[in-house]
XYZ file of C-alpha atoms in Angstrom:
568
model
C -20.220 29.711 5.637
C -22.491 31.197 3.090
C -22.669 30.483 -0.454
C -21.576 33.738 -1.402
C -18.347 33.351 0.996
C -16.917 30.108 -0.696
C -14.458 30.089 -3.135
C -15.427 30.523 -6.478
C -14.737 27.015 -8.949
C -12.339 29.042 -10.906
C -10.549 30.503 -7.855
C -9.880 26.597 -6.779
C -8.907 25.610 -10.418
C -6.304 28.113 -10.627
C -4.936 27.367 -6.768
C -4.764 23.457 -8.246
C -2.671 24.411 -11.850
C -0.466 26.328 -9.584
C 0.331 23.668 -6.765
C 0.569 21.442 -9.440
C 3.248 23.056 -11.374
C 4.939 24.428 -8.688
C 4.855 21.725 -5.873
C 6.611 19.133 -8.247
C 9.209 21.783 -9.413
C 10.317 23.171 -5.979
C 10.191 20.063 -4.398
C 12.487 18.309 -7.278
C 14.681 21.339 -6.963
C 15.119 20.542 -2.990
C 15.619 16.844 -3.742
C 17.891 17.217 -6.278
C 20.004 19.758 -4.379
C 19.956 17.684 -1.697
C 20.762 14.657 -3.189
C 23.589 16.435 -4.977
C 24.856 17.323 -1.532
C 24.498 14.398 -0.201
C 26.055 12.718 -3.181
C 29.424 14.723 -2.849
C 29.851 14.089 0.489
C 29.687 10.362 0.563
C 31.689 10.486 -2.269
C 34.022 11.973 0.095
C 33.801 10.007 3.292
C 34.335 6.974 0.947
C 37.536 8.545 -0.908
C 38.767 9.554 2.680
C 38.102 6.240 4.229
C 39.665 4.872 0.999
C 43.029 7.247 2.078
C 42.736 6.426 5.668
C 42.921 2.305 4.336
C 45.910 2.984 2.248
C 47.739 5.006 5.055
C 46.968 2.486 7.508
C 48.395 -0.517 5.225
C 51.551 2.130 4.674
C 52.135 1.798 8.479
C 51.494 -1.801 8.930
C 54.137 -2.764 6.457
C 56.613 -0.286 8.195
C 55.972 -1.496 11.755
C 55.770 -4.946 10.073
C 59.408 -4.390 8.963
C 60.342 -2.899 12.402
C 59.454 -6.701 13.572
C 61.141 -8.595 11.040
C 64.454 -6.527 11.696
C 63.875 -6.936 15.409
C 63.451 -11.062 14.578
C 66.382 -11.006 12.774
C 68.685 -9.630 15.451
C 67.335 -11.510 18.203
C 70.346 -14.174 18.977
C 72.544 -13.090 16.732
C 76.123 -14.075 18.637
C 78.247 -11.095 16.798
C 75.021 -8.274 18.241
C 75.035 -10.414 21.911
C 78.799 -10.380 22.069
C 78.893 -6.452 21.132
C 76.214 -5.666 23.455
C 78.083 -7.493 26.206
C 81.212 -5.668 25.772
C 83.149 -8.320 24.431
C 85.603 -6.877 21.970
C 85.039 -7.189 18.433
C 84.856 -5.769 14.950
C 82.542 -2.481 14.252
C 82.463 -3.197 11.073
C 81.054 -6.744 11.468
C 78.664 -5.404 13.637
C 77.311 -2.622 11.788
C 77.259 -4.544 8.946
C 74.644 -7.167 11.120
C 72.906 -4.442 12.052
C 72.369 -2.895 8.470
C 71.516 -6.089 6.576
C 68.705 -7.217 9.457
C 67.307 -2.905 8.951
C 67.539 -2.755 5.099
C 64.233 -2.965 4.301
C 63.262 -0.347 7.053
C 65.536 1.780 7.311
C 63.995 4.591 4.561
C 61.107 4.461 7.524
C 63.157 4.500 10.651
C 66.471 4.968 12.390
C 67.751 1.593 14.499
C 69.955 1.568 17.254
C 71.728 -0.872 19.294
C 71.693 -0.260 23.092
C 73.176 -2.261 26.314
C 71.271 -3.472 29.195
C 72.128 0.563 31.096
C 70.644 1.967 27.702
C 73.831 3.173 26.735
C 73.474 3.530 23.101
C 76.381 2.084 21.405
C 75.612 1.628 17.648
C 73.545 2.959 15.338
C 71.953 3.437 11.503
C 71.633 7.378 12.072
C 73.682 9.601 14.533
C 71.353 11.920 17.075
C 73.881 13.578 19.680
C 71.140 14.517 21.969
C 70.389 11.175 22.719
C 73.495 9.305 23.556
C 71.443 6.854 26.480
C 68.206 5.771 27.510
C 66.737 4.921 30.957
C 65.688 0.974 31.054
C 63.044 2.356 33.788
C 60.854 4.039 31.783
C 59.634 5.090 28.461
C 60.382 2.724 25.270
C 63.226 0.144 27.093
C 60.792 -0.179 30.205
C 58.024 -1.288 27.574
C 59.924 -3.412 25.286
C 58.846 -6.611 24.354
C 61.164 -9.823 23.564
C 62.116 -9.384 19.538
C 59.679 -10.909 17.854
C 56.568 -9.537 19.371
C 54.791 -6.242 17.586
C 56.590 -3.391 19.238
C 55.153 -0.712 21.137
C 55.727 2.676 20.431
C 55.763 5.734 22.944
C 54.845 9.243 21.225
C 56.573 12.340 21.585
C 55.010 15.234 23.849
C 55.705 18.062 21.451
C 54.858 17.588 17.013
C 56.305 21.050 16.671
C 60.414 19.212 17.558
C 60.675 18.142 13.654
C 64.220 17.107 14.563
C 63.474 14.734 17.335
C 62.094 11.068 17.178
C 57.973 11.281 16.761
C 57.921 7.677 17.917
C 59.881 5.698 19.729
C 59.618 1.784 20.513
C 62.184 -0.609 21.642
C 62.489 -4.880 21.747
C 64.316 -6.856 24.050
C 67.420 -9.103 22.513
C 68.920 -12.333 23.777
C 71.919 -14.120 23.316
C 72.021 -17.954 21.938
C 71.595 -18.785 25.837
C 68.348 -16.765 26.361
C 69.937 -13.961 28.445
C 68.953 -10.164 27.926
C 72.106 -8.641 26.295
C 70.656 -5.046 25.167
C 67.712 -3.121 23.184
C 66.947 -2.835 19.760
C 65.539 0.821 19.500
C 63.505 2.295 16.693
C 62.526 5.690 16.212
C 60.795 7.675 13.725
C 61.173 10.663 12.539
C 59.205 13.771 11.062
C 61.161 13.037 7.526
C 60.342 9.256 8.409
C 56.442 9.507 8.312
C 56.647 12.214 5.295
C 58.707 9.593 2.926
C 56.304 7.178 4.492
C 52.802 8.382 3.836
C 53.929 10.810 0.978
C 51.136 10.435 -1.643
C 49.143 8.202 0.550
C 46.239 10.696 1.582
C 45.408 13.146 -1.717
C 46.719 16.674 -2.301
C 44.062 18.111 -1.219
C 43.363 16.516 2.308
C 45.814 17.268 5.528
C 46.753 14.044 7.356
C 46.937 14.493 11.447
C 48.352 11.228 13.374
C 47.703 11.782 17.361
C 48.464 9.112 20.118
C 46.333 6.900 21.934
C 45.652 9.604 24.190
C 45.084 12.268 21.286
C 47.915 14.144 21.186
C 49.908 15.008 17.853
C 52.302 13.094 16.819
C 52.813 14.197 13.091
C 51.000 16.678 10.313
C 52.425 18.024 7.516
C 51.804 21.140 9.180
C 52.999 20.663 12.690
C 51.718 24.020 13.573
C 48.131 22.923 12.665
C 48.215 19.925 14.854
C 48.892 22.362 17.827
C 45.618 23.955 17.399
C 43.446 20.932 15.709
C 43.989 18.519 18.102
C 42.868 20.057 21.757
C 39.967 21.057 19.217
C 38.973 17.376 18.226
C 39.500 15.997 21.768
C 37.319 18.531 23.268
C 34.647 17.746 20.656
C 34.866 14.050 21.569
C 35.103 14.807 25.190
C 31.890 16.478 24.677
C 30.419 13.797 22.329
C 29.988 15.389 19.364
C 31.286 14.941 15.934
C 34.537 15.849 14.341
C 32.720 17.854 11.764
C 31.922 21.025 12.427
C 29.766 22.783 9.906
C 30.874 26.566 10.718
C 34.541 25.371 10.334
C 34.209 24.165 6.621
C 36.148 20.735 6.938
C 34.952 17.048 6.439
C 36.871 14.764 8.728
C 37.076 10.755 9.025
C 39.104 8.856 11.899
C 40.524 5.540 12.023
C 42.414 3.766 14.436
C 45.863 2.139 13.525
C 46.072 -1.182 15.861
C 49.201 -1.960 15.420
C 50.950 1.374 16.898
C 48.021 2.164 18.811
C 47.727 6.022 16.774
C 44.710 7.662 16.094
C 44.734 9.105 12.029
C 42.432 12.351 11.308
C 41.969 13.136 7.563
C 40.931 16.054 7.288
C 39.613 17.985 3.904
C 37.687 20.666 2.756
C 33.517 20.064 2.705
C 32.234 20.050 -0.528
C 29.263 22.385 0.680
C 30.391 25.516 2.543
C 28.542 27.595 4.057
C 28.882 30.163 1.496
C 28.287 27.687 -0.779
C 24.751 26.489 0.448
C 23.597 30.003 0.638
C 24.574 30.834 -3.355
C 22.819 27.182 -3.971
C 19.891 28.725 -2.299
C 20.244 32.174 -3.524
C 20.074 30.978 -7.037
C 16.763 28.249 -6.627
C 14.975 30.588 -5.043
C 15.711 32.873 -8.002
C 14.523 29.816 -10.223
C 11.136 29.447 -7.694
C 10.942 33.243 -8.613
C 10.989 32.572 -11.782
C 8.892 29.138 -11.778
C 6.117 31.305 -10.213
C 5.793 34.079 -12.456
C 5.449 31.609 -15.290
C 3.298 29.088 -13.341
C 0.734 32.288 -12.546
C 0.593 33.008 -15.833
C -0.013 29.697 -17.266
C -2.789 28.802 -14.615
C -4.456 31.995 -14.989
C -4.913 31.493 -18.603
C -5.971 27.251 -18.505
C -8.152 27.988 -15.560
C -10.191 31.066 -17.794
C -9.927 28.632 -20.743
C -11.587 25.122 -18.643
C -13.867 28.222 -16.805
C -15.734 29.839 -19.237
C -17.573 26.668 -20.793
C -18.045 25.575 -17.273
C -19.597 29.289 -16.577
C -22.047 28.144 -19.373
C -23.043 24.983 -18.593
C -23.510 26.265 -15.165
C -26.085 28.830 -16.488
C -27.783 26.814 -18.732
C -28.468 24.226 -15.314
C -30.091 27.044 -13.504
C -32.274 27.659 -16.621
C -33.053 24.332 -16.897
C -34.306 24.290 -13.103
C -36.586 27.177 -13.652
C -38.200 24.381 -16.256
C -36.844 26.374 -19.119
C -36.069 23.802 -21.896
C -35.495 25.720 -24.781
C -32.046 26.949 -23.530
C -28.690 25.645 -25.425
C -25.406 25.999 -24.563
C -22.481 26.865 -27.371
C -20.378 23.852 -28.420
C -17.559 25.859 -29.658
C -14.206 23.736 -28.320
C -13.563 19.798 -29.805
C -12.442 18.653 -26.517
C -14.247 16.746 -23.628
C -15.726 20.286 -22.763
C -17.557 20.938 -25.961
C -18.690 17.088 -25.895
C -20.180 17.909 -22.359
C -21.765 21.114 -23.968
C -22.795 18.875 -26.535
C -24.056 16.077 -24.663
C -25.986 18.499 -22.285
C -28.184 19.871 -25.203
C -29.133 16.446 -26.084
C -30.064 15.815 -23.035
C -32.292 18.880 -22.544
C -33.899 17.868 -25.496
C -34.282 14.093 -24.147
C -35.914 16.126 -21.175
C -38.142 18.427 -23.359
C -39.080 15.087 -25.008
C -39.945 12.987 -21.947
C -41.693 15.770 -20.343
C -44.149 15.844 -23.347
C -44.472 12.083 -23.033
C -45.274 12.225 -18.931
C -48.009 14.568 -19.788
C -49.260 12.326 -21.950
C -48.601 9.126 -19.917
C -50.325 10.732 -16.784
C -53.049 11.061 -18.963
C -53.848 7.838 -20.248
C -52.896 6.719 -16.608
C -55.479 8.831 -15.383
C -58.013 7.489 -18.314
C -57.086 3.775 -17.222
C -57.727 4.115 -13.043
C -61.293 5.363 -14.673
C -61.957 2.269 -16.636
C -60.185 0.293 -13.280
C -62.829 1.818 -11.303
C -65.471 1.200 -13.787
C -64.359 -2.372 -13.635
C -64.489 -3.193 -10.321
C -68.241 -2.171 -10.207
C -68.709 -5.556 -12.393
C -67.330 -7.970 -10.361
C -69.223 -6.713 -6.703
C -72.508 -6.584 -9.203
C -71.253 -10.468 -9.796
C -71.272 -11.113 -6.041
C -74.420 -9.501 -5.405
C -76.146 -11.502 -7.975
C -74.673 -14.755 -7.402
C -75.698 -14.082 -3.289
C -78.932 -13.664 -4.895
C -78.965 -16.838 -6.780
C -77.477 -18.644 -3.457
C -81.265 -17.496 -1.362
C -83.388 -18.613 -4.649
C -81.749 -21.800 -4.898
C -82.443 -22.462 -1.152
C -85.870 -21.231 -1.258
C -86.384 -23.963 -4.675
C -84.609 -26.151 -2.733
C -81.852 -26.852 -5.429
C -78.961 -27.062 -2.599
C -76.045 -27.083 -5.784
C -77.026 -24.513 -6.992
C -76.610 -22.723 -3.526
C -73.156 -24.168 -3.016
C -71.787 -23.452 -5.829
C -72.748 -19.814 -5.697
C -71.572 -19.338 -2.824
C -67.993 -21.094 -3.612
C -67.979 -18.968 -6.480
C -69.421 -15.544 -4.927
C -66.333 -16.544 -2.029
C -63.734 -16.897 -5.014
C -64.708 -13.669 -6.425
C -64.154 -11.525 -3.216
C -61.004 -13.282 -2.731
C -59.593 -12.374 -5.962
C -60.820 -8.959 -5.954
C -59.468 -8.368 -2.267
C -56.453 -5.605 -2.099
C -53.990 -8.458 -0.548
C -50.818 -9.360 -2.575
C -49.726 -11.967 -0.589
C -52.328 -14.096 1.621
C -51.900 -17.282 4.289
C -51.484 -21.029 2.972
C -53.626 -21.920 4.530
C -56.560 -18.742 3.461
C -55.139 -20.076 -0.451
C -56.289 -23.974 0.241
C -59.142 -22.509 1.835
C -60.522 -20.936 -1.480
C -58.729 -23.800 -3.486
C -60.892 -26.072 -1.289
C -64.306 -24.134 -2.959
C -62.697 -24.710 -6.251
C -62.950 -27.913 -5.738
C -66.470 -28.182 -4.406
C -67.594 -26.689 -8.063
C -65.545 -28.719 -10.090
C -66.933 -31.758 -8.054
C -70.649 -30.654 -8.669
C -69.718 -29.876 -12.024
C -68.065 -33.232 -12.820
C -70.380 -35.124 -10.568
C -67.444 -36.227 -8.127
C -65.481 -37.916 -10.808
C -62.015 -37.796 -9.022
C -61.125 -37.252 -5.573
C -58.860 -34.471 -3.780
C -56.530 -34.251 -0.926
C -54.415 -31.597 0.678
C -51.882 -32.551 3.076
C -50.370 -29.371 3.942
C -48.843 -29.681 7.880
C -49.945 -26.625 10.659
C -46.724 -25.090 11.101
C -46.823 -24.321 7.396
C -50.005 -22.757 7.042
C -49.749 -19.042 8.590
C -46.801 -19.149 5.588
C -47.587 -16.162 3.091
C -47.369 -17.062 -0.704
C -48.914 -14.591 -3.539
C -52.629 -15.058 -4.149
C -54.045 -17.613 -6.513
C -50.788 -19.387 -7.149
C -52.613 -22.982 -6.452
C -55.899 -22.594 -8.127
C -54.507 -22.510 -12.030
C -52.571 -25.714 -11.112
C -55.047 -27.925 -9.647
C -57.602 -26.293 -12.693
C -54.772 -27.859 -15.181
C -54.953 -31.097 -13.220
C -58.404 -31.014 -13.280
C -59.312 -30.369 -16.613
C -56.216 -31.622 -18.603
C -54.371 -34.611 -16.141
C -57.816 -36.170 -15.522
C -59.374 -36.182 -18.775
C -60.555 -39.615 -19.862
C -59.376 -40.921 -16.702
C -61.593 -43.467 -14.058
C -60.990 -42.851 -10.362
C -59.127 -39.753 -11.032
C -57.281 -37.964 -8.116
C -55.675 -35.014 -7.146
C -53.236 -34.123 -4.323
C -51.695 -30.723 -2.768
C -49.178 -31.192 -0.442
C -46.411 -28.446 1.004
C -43.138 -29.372 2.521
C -40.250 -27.278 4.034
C -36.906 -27.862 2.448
C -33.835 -25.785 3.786
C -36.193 -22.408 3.981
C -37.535 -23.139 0.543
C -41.326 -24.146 0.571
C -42.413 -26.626 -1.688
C -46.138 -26.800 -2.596
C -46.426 -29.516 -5.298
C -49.857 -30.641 -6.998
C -49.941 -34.430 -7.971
C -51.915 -36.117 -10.295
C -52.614 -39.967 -11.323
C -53.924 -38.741 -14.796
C -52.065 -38.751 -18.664
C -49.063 -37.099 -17.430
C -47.333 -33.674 -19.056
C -46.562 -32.834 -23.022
C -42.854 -34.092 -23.377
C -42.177 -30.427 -24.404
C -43.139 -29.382 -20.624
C -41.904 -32.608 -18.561
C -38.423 -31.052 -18.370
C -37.541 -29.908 -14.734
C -37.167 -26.205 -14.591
C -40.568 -24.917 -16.636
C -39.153 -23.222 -19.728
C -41.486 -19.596 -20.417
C -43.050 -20.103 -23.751
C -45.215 -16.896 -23.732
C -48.598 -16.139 -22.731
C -49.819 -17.857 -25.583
C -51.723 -21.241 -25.777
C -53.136 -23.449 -23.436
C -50.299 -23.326 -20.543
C -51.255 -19.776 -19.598
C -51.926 -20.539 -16.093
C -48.282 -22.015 -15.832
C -47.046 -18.855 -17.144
C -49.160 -17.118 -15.612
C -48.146 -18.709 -11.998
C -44.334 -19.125 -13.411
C -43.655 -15.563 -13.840
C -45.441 -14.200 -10.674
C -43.062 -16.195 -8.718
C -39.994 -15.606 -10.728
C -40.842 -12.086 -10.621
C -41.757 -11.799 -6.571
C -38.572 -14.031 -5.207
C -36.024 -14.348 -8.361
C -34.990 -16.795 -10.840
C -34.487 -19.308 -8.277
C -37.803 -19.540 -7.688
C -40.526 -20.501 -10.179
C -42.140 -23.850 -11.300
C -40.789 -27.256 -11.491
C -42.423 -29.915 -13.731
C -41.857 -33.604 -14.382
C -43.769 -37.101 -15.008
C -44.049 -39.599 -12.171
C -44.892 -42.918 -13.177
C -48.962 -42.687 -12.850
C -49.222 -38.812 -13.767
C -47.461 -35.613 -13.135
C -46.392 -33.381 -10.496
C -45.821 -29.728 -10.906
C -43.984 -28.087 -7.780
C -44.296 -24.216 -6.805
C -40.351 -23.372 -5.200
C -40.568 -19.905 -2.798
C -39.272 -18.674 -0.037
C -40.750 -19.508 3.158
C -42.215 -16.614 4.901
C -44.409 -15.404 8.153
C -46.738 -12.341 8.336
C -43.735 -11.010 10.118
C -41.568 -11.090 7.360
C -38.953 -14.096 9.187
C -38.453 -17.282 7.674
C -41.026 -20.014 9.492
């Protein structure tokens, strides 16, 4: 993509303050009208499952009564001597069968039947029903009195004036013998007093059979059509809800009678609803975005326009144009940048004054450096030309020590950095041979330095300024004076140390770790050697100094390293 074809700074700045204030509104909008939704309706399913609870407690206490009347009957010898056909007092045994009922009755109507189902009293009068079959339906089912009773349901919700529910226990005499039925059915007006007030105003209460057929609504014509609905849905295995059909249902299962409650109530989002909700936050988006244009338009020309100029006064500053300046006119971070970006084109200006002059003096000092190293080859030449007199007169220290010292010369002068161990106690070695001639062999000198170390490189003339201190300030005054240069390898640190059996170190220097005390004085060759190591390998490098008990000892600590740059 070309330069020309990217988006512009200011483009991107404005696309930012416009996702960024109208991501976080729209999206909050969404939440929160989600979360509102989603709020209300489990608001709901817990009030409904709250309803469903208390309706369900409603029906265990009735059945619960149903039980205790059917215990109560259950070898009663005035009920076993009716149901036998012995002859007796109606009055007695209504009266039985009243007491045993009273606390059920409001929910039910009880009747007494024989062994042929032949209904003979009762707590309600229903002259459709005058006998029963004990082959099927509620007498074929019963249980002795005393167990929960079960309960057939009806095959058609719409018959308000027929029993809903029917169930039926077995009675005994005294002697255990089946005497007749104690039947209890339940009525439309039964299950109205019943759950009356039990599932809200505003919700519709629909009680089906095991098998999902109506049994009871308040609107028996709306179980006709609800219920093949719901069973079809689960048949299919979907949910109760359906969103086109605007209702919220929850289901529970009484045990107890075996029937199925639907609550049913109207969703707190319809349909219609959700599409106002929308309607009206996508006005407020509408809205949000007219206002979020105009505010990004105007921060993005506002952060722009001192960007534009510090962008300009760059490319004038690349074309080496230093006198440019850019207007500090805001008190914010921009006009510090604008601020700050002057001062720095004056640092600039500045600096590029002082290279000129810098590269001049540089150039001034690799003339004198030049200059220079025409003395030290004239040196060489003239001490090789002392070497060949001195042999010619015959004066043989003479000759040696020229050539030691025309050897030293070249070595120092040499490009190399960093040289062999062994090349360094090569030229310490012709040291040596002077200071012997010089001091007419007054000490002696060793160097016990093993093979494997000596290919090792170490910076140049590192040794030399050592064994010159030992020399000239460990063995002054001393008889049988001698020096000693070994190197050892200690966990990849090399450790050349220079021994001597002379007077030993100033207290001030005898203290481990050589402390820099400036170029100054007569330790410059420990500073000298000090701060070439500390400065090639780190701080943990350097000299070590201490007193041994004839003498001193002053250890070089570096890195041990090949040619090839690995550790030996």
């Amino acid at each position: 993509m070309s330069r020309m074809a990217k988006p512009s700074f200011r483009r991107r700045l404005f696309a930012g303050f416009l996702a960024a204030s109208l991501i976080p509104v729209l999206a909050c909008s969404a939440m929160l009208l989600q979360i509102f939704r989603l709020r209300l309706a489990a608001d709901a399913e817990r009030e409904m499952a709250e309803r469903l609870d208390l309706v369900s407690r409603s029906l265990d206490g009735a059945f619960g009564a149903f039980s205790q009347a059917a215990g109560r009957l259950q070898g009663n010898p005035i009920i076993a001597g009716a149901l036998a056909g012995q002859a007796g007092e109606d009055t007695l045994v209504n009266n039985e069968l009243f007491n045993a009922t009273r606390e059920a009755r409001d929910y039910a109507g009880f009747a007494l039947c024989d062994l042929q189902g032949v209904r003979r009293y009762s707590t309600r009068r229903d002259p459709r029903e005058e006998r029963l079959s004990p082959e099927w339906g509620p007498l074929y089912a019963a249980p002795p009195a005393g167990e929960p009773l079960r309960f057939t349901a009806c095959e058609d919700a719409a018959d308000t004036g027929g029993p809903l529910l029917r169930g039926a226990a077995r009675l005994k005499d005294g002697m255990g013998r089946p005497v007749g039925y104690l039947v209890v059915s339940v009525y439309y007006d039964d299950f109205r007093r019943l759950l009356e007030g039990r599932y809200g105003a505003q919700n519709e209460l629909l009680v089906l059979s095991s098998y999902w057929r109506p049994v009871y609504c308040a609107q028996p014509a709306l179980a006709e059509t609800l219920a093949p609905r719901l069973r079809s849905r689960l048949l299919a295995g979907q949910g109760l809800d359906d969103p086109e059909e605007g209702f919220q249902y929850a289901a529970a299962r009484h045990e107890a009678s075996g029937l199925n409650l639907i609550l049913r109530r109207p969703q707190a989002f319809t349909g219609e609803t959700m599409r106002l909700l929308y309607t009206v936050s996508f006005g407020c988006a509408v809205v949000c975005v007219a206002l979020s244009v105009l505010m990004s338009f105007k921060l993005s020309g506002q952060m722009f326009r001192p960007i534009q100029r510090l962008r300009q006064g760059i490319g004038e500053v690349e074309h080496n144009n230093l006198d440019v300046c850019v207007p500090a006119e805001r008190e914010d971070e921009l006009g510090e940048l604008a601020r700050r970006f002057n001062e720095m084109v004056e640092a600039l200006k500045r600096n590029q004054e002082a290279l000129v002059a810098n590269q001049r003096e540089l150039n001034q000092a690799q003339i004198r450096m030049l200059q220079a190293q025409l003395n030290p080859h004239f040196l060489c030449n003239t001490l090789d030309t002392m070497k060949w007199i001195s042999k010619i007169n015959k004066v043989p220290q003479v000759a040696v020590m020229s050539t030691n010292l025309a050897d030293i010369l070249r070595f120092c002068i040499s490009p190399e950095e960093f040289v062999p161990l062994g090349r360094e106690v090569e030229i310490l070695e012709r040291y040596i041979e002077i200071q012997k001639i010089r001091l007419s062999g007054a000490f002696s000198f060793r160097v016990d330095v093993p093979e494997e170390l000596r290919d090792c490189l170490i910076p140049k003339m590192i040794l030399q300024p050592l064994v010159e201190n030992a020399v000239l300030h460990g063995l002054e005054g001393v008889e049988d004076g001698a020096v000693e240069v070994t190197a050892r390898e200690e966990a990849g640190t090399l450790r050349i140390t220079v021994r001597d059996n002379g007077l030993g170190l100033p207290p001030e220097l005898a203290v481990g770790r050589y402390q820099s005390q400036g170029p100054a004085g007569k330790h410059l060759g420990l500073y000298n050697v000090n701060t070439i190591l500390t400065k090639y390998y780190g701080d943990g490098c350097g000299l070590f100094l201490e007193n041994e008990p004839a003498g001193a000892a002053v250890t070089a600590a570096l890195p041990v390293r090949r040619e090839e740059g690995e550790t030996c």
